[in-house]
Coordinates of C-alpha atoms in Angstrom, one line a residue:
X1 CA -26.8 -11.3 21.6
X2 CA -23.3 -11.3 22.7
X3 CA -22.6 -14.4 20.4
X4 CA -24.1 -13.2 17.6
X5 CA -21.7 -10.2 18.2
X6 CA -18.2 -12.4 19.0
X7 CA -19.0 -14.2 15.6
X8 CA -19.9 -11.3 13.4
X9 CA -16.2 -9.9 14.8
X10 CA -14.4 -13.0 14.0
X11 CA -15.7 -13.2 10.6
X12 CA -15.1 -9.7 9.9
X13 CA -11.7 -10.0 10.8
X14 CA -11.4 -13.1 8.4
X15 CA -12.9 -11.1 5.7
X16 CA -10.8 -8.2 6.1
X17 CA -7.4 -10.4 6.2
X18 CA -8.4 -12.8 3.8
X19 CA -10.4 -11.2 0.8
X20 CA -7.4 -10.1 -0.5
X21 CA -5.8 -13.1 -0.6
X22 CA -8.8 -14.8 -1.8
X23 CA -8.9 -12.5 -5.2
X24 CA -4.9 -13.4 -5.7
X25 CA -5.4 -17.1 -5.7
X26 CA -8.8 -17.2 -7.6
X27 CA -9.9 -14.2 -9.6
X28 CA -8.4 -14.7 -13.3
X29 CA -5.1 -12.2 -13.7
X30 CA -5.9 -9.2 -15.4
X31 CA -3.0 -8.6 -18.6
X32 CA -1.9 -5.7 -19.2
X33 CA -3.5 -3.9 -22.3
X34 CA -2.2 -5.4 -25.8
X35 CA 0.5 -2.9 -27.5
X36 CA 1.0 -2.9 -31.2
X37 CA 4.6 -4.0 -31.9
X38 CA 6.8 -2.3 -34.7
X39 CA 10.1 -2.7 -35.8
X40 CA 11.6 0.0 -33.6
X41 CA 11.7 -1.0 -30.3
X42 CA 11.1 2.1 -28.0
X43 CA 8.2 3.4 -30.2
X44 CA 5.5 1.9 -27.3
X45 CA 7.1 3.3 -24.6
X46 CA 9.0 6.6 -25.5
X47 CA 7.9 8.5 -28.3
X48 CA 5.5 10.5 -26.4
X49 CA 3.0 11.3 -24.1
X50 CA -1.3 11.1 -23.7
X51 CA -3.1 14.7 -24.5
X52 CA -4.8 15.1 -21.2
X53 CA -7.8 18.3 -21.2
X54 CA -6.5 21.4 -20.6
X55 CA -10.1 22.9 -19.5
X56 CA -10.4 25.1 -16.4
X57 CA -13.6 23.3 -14.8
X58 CA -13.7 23.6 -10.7
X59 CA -15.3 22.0 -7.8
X60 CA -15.3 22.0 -4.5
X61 CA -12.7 19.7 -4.5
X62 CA -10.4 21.6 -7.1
X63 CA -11.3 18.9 -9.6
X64 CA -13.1 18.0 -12.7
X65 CA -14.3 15.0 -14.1
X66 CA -15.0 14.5 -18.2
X67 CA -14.1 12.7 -21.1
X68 CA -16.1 15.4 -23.8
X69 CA -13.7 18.2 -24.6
X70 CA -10.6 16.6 -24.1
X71 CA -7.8 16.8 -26.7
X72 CA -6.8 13.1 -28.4
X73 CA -4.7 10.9 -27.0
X74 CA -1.7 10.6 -29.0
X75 CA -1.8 6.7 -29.9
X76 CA 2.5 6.0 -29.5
X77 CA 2.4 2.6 -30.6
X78 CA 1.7 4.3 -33.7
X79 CA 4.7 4.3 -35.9
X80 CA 5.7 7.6 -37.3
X81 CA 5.0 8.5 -41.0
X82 CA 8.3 9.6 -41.5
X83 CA 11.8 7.6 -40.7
X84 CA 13.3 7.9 -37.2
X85 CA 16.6 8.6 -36.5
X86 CA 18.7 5.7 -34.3
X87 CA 17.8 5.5 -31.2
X88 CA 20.3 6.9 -28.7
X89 CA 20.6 5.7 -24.8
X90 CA 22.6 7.5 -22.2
X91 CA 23.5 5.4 -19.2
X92 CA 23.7 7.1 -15.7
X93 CA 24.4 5.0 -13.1
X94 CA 25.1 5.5 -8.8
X95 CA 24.7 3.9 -6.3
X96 CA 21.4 3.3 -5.2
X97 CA 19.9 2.9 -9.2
X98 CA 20.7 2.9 -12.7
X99 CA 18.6 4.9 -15.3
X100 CA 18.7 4.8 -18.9
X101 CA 17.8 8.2 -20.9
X102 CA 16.4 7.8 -24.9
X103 CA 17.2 10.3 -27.3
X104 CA 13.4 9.4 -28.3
X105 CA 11.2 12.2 -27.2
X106 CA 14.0 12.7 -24.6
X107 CA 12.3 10.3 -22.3
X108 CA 13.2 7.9 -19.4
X109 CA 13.2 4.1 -21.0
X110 CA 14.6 2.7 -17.4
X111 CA 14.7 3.4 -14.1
X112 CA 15.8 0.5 -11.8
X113 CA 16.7 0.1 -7.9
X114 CA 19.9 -1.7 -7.4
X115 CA 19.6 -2.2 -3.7
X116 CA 15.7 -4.0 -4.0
X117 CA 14.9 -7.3 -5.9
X118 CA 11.5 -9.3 -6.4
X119 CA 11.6 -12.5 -8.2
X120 CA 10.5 -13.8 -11.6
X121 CA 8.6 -16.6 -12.3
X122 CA 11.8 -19.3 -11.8
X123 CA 12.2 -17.6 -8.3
X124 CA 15.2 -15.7 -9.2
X125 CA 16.1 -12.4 -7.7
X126 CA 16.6 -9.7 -10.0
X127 CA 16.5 -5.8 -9.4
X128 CA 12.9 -3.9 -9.2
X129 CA 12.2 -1.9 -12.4
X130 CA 10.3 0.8 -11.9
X131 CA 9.5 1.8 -15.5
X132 CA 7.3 -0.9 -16.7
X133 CA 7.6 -2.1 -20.8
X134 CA 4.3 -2.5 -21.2
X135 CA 3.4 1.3 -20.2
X136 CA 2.1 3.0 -22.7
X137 CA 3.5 6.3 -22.3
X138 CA 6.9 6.9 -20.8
X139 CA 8.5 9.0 -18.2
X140 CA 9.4 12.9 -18.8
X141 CA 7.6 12.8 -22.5
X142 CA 5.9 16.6 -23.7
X143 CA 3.0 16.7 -25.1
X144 CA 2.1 20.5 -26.8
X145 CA -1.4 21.2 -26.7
X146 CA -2.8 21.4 -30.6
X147 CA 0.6 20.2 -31.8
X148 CA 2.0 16.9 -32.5
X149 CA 5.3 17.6 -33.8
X150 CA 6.7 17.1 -30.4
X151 CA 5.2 13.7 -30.1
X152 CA 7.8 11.5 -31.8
X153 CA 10.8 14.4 -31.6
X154 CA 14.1 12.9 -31.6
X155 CA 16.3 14.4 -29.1
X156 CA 20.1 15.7 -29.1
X157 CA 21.4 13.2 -26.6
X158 CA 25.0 12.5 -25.2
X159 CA 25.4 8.7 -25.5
X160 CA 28.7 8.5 -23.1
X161 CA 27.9 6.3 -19.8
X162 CA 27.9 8.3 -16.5
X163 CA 29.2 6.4 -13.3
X164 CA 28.9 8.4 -9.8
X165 CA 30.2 7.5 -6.7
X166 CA 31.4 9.0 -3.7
X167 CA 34.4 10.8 -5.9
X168 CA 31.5 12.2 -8.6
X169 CA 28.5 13.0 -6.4
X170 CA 26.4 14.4 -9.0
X171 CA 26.0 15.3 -13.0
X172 CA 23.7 17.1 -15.4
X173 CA 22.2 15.7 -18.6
X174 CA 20.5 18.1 -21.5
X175 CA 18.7 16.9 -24.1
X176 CA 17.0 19.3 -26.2
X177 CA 14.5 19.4 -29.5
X178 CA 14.1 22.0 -32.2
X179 CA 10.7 21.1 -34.1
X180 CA 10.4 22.2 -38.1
X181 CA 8.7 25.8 -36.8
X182 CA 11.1 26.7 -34.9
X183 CA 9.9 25.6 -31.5
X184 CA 13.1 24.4 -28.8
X185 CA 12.4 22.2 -25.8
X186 CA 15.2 21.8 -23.6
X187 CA 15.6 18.8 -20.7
X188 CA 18.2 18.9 -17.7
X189 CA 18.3 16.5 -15.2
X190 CA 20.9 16.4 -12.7
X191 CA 21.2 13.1 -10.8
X192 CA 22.3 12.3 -7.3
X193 CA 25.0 9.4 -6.5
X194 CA 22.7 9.2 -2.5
X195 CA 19.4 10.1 -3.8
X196 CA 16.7 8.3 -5.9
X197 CA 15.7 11.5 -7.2
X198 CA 16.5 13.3 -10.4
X199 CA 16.3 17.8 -10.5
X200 CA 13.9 18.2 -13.3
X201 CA 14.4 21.8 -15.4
X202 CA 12.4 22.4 -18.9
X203 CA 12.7 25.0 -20.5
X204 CA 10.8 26.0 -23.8
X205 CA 10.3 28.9 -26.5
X206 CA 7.1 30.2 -28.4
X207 CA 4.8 27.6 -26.8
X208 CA 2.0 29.1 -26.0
X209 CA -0.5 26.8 -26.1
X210 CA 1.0 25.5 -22.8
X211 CA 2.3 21.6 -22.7
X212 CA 2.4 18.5 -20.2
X213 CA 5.1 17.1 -18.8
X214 CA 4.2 13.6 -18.1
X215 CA 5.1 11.5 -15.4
X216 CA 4.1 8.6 -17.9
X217 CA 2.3 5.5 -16.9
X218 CA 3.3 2.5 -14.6
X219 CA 6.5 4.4 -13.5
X220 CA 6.5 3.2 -9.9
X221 CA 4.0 0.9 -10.5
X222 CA 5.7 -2.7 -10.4
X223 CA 2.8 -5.2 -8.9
X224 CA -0.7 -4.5 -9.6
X225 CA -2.0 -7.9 -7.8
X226 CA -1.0 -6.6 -4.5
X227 CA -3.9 -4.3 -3.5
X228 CA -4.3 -4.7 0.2
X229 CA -2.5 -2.6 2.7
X230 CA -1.4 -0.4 -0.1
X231 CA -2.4 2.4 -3.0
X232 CA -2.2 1.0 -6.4
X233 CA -1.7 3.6 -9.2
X234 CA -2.0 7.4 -9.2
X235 CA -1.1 9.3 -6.0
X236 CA -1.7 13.0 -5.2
X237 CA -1.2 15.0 -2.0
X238 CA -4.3 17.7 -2.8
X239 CA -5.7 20.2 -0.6
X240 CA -3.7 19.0 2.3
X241 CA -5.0 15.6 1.7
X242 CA -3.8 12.1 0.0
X243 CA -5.8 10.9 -3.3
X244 CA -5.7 8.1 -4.4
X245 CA -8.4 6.8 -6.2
X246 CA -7.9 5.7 -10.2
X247 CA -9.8 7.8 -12.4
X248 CA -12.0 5.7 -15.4
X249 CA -11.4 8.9 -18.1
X250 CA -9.3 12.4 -17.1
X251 CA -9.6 14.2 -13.9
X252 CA -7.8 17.4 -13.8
X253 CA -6.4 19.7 -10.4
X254 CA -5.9 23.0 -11.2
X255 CA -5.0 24.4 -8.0
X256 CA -3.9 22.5 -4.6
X257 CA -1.4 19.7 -5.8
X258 CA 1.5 19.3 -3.3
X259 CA 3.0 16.4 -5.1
X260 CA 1.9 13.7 -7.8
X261 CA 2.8 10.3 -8.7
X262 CA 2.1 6.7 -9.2
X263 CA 2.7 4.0 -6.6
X264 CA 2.3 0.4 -5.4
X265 CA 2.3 -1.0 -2.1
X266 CA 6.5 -0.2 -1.7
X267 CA 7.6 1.6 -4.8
X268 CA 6.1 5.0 -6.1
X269 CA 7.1 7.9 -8.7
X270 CA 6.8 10.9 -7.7
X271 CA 6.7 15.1 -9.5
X272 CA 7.2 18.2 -6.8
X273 CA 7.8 21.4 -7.6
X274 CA 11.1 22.9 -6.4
X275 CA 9.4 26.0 -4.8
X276 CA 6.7 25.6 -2.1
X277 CA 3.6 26.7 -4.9
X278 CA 0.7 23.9 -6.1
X279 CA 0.4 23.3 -9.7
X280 CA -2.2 21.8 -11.6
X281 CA -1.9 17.9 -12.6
X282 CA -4.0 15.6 -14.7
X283 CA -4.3 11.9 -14.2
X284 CA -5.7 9.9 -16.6
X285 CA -7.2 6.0 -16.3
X286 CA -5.8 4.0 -19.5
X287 CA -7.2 0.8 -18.6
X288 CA -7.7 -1.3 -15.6
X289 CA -4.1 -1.7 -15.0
X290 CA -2.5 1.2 -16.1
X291 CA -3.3 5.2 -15.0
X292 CA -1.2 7.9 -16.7
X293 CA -0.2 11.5 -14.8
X294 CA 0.9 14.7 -16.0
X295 CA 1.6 18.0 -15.2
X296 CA 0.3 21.1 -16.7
X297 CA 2.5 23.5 -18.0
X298 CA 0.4 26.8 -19.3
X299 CA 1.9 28.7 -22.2
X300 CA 4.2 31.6 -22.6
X301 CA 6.8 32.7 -24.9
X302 CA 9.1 32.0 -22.5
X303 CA 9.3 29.4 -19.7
X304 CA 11.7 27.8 -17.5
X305 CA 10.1 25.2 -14.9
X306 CA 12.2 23.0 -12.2
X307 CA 11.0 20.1 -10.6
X308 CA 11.9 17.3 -8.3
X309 CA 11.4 13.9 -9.7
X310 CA 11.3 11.4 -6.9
X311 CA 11.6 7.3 -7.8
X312 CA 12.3 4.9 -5.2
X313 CA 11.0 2.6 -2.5
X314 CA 8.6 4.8 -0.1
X315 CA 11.4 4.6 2.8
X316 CA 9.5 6.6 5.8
X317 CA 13.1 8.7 6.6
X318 CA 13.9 9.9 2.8
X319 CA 10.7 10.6 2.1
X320 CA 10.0 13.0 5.2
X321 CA 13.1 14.4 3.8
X322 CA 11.6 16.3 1.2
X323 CA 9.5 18.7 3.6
X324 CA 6.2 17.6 1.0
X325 CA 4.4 15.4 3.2
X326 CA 5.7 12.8 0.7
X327 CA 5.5 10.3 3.6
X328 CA 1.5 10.5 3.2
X329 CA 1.8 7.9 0.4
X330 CA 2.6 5.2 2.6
X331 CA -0.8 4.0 3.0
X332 CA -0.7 3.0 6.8
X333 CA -4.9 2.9 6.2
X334 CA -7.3 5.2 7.2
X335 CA -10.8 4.4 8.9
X336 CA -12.8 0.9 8.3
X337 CA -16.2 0.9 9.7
X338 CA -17.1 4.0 8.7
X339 CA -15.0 6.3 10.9
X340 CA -15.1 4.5 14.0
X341 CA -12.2 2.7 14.0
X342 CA -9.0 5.1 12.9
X343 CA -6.2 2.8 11.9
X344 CA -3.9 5.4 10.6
X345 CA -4.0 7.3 14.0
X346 CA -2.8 4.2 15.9
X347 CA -0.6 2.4 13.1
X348 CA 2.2 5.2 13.1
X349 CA 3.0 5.5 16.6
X350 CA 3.3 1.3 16.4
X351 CA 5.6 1.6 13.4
X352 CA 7.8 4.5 15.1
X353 CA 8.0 2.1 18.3
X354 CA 9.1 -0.7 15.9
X355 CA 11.7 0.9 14.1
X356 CA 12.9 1.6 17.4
X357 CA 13.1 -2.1 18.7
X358 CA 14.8 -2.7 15.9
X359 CA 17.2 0.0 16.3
X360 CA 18.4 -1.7 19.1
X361 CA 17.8 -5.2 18.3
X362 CA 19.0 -5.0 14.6
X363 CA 16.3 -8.0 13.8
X364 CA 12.9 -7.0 12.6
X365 CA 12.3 -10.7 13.7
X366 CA 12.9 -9.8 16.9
X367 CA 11.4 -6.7 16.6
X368 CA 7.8 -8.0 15.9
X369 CA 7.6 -10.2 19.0
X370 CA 8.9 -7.5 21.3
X371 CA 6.2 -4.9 20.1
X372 CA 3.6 -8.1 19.6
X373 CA 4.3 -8.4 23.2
X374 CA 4.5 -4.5 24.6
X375 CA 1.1 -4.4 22.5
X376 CA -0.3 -7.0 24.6
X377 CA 1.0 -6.0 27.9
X378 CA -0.5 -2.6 27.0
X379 CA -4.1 -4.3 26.2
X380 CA -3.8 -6.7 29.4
X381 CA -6.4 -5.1 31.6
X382 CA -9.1 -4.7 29.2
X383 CA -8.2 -8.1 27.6
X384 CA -8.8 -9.9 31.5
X385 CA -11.6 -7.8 31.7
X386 CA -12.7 -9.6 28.6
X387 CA -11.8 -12.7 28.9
X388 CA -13.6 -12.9 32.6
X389 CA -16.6 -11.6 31.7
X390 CA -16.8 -14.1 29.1
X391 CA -16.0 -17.4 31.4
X392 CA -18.8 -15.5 33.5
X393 CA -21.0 -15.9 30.4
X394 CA -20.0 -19.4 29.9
X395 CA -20.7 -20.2 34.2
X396 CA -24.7 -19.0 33.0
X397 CA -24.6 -20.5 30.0
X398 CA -26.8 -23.7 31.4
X399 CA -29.8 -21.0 32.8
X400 CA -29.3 -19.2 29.3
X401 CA -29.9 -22.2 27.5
X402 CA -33.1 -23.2 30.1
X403 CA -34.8 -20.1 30.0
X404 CA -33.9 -19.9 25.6
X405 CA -35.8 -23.4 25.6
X406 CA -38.6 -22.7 28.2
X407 CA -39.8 -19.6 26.1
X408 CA -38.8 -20.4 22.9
X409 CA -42.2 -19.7 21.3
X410 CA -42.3 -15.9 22.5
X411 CA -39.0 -14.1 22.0
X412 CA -40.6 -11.1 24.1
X413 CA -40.3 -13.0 27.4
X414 CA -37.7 -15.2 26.6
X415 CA -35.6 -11.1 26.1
X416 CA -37.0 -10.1 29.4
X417 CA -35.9 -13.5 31.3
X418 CA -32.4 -12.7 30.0
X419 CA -32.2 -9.6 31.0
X420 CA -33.5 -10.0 34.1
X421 CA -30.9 -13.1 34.7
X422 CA -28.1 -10.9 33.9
X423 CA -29.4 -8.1 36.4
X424 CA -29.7 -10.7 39.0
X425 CA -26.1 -12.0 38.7
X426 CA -24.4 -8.6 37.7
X427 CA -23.3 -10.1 34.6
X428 CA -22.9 -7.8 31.2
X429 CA -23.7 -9.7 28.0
X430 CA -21.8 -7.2 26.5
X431 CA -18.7 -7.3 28.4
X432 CA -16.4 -9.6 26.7
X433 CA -17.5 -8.3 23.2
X434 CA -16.4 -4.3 23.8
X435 CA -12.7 -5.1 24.8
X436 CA -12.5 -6.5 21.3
X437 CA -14.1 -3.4 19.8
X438 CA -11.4 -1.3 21.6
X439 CA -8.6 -3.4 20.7
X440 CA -9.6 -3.9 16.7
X441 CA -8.0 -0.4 15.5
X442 CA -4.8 -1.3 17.1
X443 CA -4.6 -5.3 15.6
X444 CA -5.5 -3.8 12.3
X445 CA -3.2 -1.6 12.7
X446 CA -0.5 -3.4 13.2
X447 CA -1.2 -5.5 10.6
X448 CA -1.0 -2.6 8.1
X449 CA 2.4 -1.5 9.3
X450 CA 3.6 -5.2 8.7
X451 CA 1.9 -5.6 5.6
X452 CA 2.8 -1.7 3.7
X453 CA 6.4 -0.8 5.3
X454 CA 9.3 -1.6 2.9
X455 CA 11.3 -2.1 6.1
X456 CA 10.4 -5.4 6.1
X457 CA 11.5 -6.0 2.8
X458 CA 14.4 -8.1 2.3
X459 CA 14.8 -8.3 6.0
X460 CA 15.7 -11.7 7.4
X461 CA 14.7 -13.1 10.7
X462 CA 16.2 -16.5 11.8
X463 CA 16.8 -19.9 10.1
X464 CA 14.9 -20.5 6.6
X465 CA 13.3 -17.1 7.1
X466 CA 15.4 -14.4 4.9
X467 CA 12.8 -12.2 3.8
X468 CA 10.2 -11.2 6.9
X469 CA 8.2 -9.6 3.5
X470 CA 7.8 -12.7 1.7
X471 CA 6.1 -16.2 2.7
X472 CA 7.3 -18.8 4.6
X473 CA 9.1 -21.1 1.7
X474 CA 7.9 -24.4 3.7
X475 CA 4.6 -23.1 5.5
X476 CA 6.0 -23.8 9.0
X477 CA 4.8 -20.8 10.8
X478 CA 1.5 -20.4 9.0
X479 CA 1.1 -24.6 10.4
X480 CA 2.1 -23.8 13.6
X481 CA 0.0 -20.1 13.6
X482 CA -2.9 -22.7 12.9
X483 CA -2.6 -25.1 16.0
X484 CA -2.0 -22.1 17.8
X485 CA -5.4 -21.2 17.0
X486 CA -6.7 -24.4 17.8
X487 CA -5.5 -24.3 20.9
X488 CA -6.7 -21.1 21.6
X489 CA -10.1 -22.2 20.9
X490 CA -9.6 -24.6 23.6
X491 CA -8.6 -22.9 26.1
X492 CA -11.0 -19.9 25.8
X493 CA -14.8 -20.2 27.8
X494 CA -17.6 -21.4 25.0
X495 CA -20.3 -19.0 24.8
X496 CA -21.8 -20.6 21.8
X497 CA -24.3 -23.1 20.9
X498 CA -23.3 -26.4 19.5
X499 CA -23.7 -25.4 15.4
X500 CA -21.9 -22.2 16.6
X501 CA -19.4 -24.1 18.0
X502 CA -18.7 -26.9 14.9
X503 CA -18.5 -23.5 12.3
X504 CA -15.8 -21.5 14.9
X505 CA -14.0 -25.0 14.6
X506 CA -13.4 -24.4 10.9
X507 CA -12.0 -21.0 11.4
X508 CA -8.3 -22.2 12.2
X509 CA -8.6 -24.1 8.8
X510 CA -9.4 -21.3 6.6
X511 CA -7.0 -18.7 8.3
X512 CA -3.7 -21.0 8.3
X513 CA -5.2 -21.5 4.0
X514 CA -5.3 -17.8 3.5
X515 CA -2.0 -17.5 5.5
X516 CA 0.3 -19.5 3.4
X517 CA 0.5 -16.7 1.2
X518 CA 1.5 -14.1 3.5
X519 CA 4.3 -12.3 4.7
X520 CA 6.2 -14.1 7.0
X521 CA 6.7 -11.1 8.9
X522 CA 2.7 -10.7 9.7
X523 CA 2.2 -14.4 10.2
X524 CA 4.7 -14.3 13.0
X525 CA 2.7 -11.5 14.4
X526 CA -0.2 -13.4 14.4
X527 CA 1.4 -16.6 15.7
X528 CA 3.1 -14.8 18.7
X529 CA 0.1 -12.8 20.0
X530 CA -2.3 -16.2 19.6
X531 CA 0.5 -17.5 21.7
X532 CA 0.6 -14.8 24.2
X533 CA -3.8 -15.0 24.5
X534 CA -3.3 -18.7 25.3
X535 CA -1.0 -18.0 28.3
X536 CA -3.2 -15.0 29.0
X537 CA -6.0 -17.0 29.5
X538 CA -4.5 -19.6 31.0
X539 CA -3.5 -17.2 33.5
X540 CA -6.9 -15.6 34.1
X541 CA -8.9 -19.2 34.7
X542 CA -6.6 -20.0 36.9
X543 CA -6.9 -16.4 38.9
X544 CA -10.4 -16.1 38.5
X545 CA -12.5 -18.8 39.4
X546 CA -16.1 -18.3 39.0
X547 CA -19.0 -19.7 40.7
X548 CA -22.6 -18.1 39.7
X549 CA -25.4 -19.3 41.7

């Protein structure tokens, strides 16, 4: 039983780790859904907004589901039947981003981090961009339930560049709209030189039908690939509680929203009102890779609404800042296994105890070992509790396999014999397998906290490693995190039969494959604590010799 159980961990944990991975290097790429082109350039991405349901339908949940009874989408890639004016872009720039305003529909066209790069497909650095091109509806657009006229509405817009620093902390930008009935829609933003955040204020006349102000789609979103360890898409703190699950049609909050935005694994967008009241959102799935959110505005004759817009890199500190719970969208995991096994519970103490290492070590190199090693010295009595119970398997391996053999034609007695075996000699089958179970939460745990913290990014550690966040360039320490598994197999008592045995040989093969992809900064992790279990259990064989008789 007990090997049965070892192998069905192992494999688990290879599943977990390496599914992921597996999808990234094999499933075909999903594109991005096809946008008609026109001669004006910003028409896919700025002239307006979707037409998400304004219906009031509850659950328990605060929710509703349904795609009858909604209002259109308004198609943007649509060109306009009349002329547009030229397109005017307003530059604001500080110190932590650069955003570029459009006088068309008075939207965001860019919104980029200065201070974090990915790479393209030559390898070369460039800055993230959190407003993708190929969203179909862009940032801050209204959208006026039963009337269009706001859809492609050009925008008064100041077209002189804004630069702040620490001598021009902040500024305000207005762009307003007056439709052909009369209808005004005016936009301020005031921008922060510290802050990735931008104070939101609309206010509007004679709208009654009520509006949406959209967060758009993709804003926050750069990597869609990267699914594991991390949210993809819309975000909500509802109720008290984080949702993040991506909608096929419209589902609609009307009471209970905290905060909502869209996010990947170290980037997110985010919409929170400037008072401490909910408000009702709508999020909308557009296609596999793209999810569009909203809020909902209702109607009056007149209104003035603030906001917070928050877009940046989920940055534990800044986002706590806020007072929101915004720091919920880190997704440090929740429970696998059902709810057995509470990851989240464990993986923030681990990354509060790591941000402290590195607070005094000032590598995140560094910092990994020392907490791969604290975590281990932690885990040291159950692990040799483990690891002896299991060399006591392996000492009564020989009678196993006798009395396995002698009653192999009637599993009834051949149970009882073993059981009766392990009474005799005070040995628990079970013993080596529940220190694993214990220890799982906190290895999975750690592994999300390496895997979803944008600490890591850009961090170097020593040598050819720059970027703890990003593979090794030249596969050393996913090579040497193999041999290290090797060796570990080596050292560690066999509890297996021989087919057993030749599979578990393969699993150092397929772990160091899956592994060249990773983050440098978790296959260190992996390649230190394999180290420490060797020396562990060199320790224990030679402190515990066993003898059954």
């Amino acid at each position: 039983m007990e090997r049965r159980i070892i192998l069905f961990l192992v494999l688990s944990l290879g599943i977990i780790f390496a599914y992921p991975v597996f999808l990234e290097k094999f499933a075909p790429e999903i594109a991005p859904p096809k946008q008609k082109t026109s001669p004006v350039s910003l028409k896919p991405e700025g002239a307006g907004a979707p037409i998400l349901p304004l219906q009031n339908q509850s659950s328990d949940t605060g929710a509703s589901s349904s795609s009858q009874g909604t209002l259109p989408l308004q198609d943007i890639s649509a060109p306009p039947k009349v002329a547009l004016p030229a397109e005017k872009l307003k530059v604001i720039e500080g110190d932590l981003y650069r955003v570029v305003l459009s006088s068309r529909g008075g939207t965001i066209k860019e919104w980029t981090l200065k201070k974090y790069t990915t790479k393209d497909d030559k390898g070369v650095e460039k800055p993230i961009q959190l407003v993708s091109p190929s969203g179909k509806f862009a940032p801050l657009a209204v959208t006026v339930a039963g009337d269009d006229s706001f859809t492609h509405q050009t925008y008064s817009l100041d077209e002189t560049p804004i630069r702040l620093d620490k001598s021009k902390l902040t500024t305000v930008v207005v762009m307003s709209a007056t439709t052909s009935n009369g209808r005004t829609l005016t936009k301020e933003l005031t921008f922060y030189n510290d802050q990735y955040q931008a104070d939101i204020r609309v206010k509007s006349n004679d709208i009654k039908t009520g509006y949406q102000v959209s967060l758009g789609s993709n804003f926050g979103i750069t990597d869609w690939a990267r699914s594991f360890g991390g949210a993809i898409g819309s975000v909500s703190m509802i109720n008290g509680k984080v949702v993040s699950e991506n909608p096929e049609n419209t589902t609609t909050y009307e009471t209970g929203a905290t905060w909502s935005g869209l996010a990947d694994t170290y980037y997110m967008s985010a919409f929170m009102p400037v008072s401490s009241a909910s408000f009702p959102i709508s999020v909308q799935g557009i296609s596999e890779t793209e999810v569009a959110a909203a809020i909902k505005i209702a109607g009056d004759s007149s209104r003035d609404d603030k906001w917070i817009l928050y877009a940046g890199p989920k940055e534990y500190d800044r986002l706590a800042s806020y007072n929101k719970y915004l720091e919920e969208a880190i997704d440090f995991g929740w429970f696998i296994f059902g709810s057995l096994l509470p990851v989240r519970l464990v993986a923030k103490p681990l990354f509060y105890v790591l941000r402290f290492i590195y607070s005094v070590t000032q590598n995140y190199g560094v910092a990994i070992i020392l907490l791969t090693i604290f975590v281990k010295i932690l885990f040291h009595p159950i692990t040799k509790k483990g690891l002896t119970s299991m060399k006591q398997m392996a000492t009564l391996q020989p009678k196993v396999n006798a009395i396995r053999e002698k009653w192999s034609d009637n599993k009834e007695k051949m149970n009882k014999e073993l059981m009766s075996l392990y009474k005799d000699t005070g040995i628990n089958p079970f013993g080596g397998c529940m220190p694993m179970l214990l220890q799982m939460p906190v290895f999975i745990a750690l592994f999300n906290v390496l895997y979803v913290t944008i600490d890591l990014k850009g961090a170097p550690f020593m040598l050819w490693i720059t970027d703890l966040s990003d593979k090794d360039p030249y596969y050393v320490l996913p090579i040497i995190m193999g041999a290290t598994m090797i060796l570990q197999q080596m050292t560690q008592p066999n509890v297996m039969d021989p087919i057993q045995a030749k599979i578990m040989l393969f699993m150092p093969v397929i772990y160091t494959f899956f592994f060249l992809s990773f983050p440098s900064g978790l296959v260190l992790y992996w390649l230190v604590n394999n180290s420490l279990s060797i020396a562990q259990q060199y320790w224990i064989n030679k402190q515990n010799a066993v003898t059954v008789t």
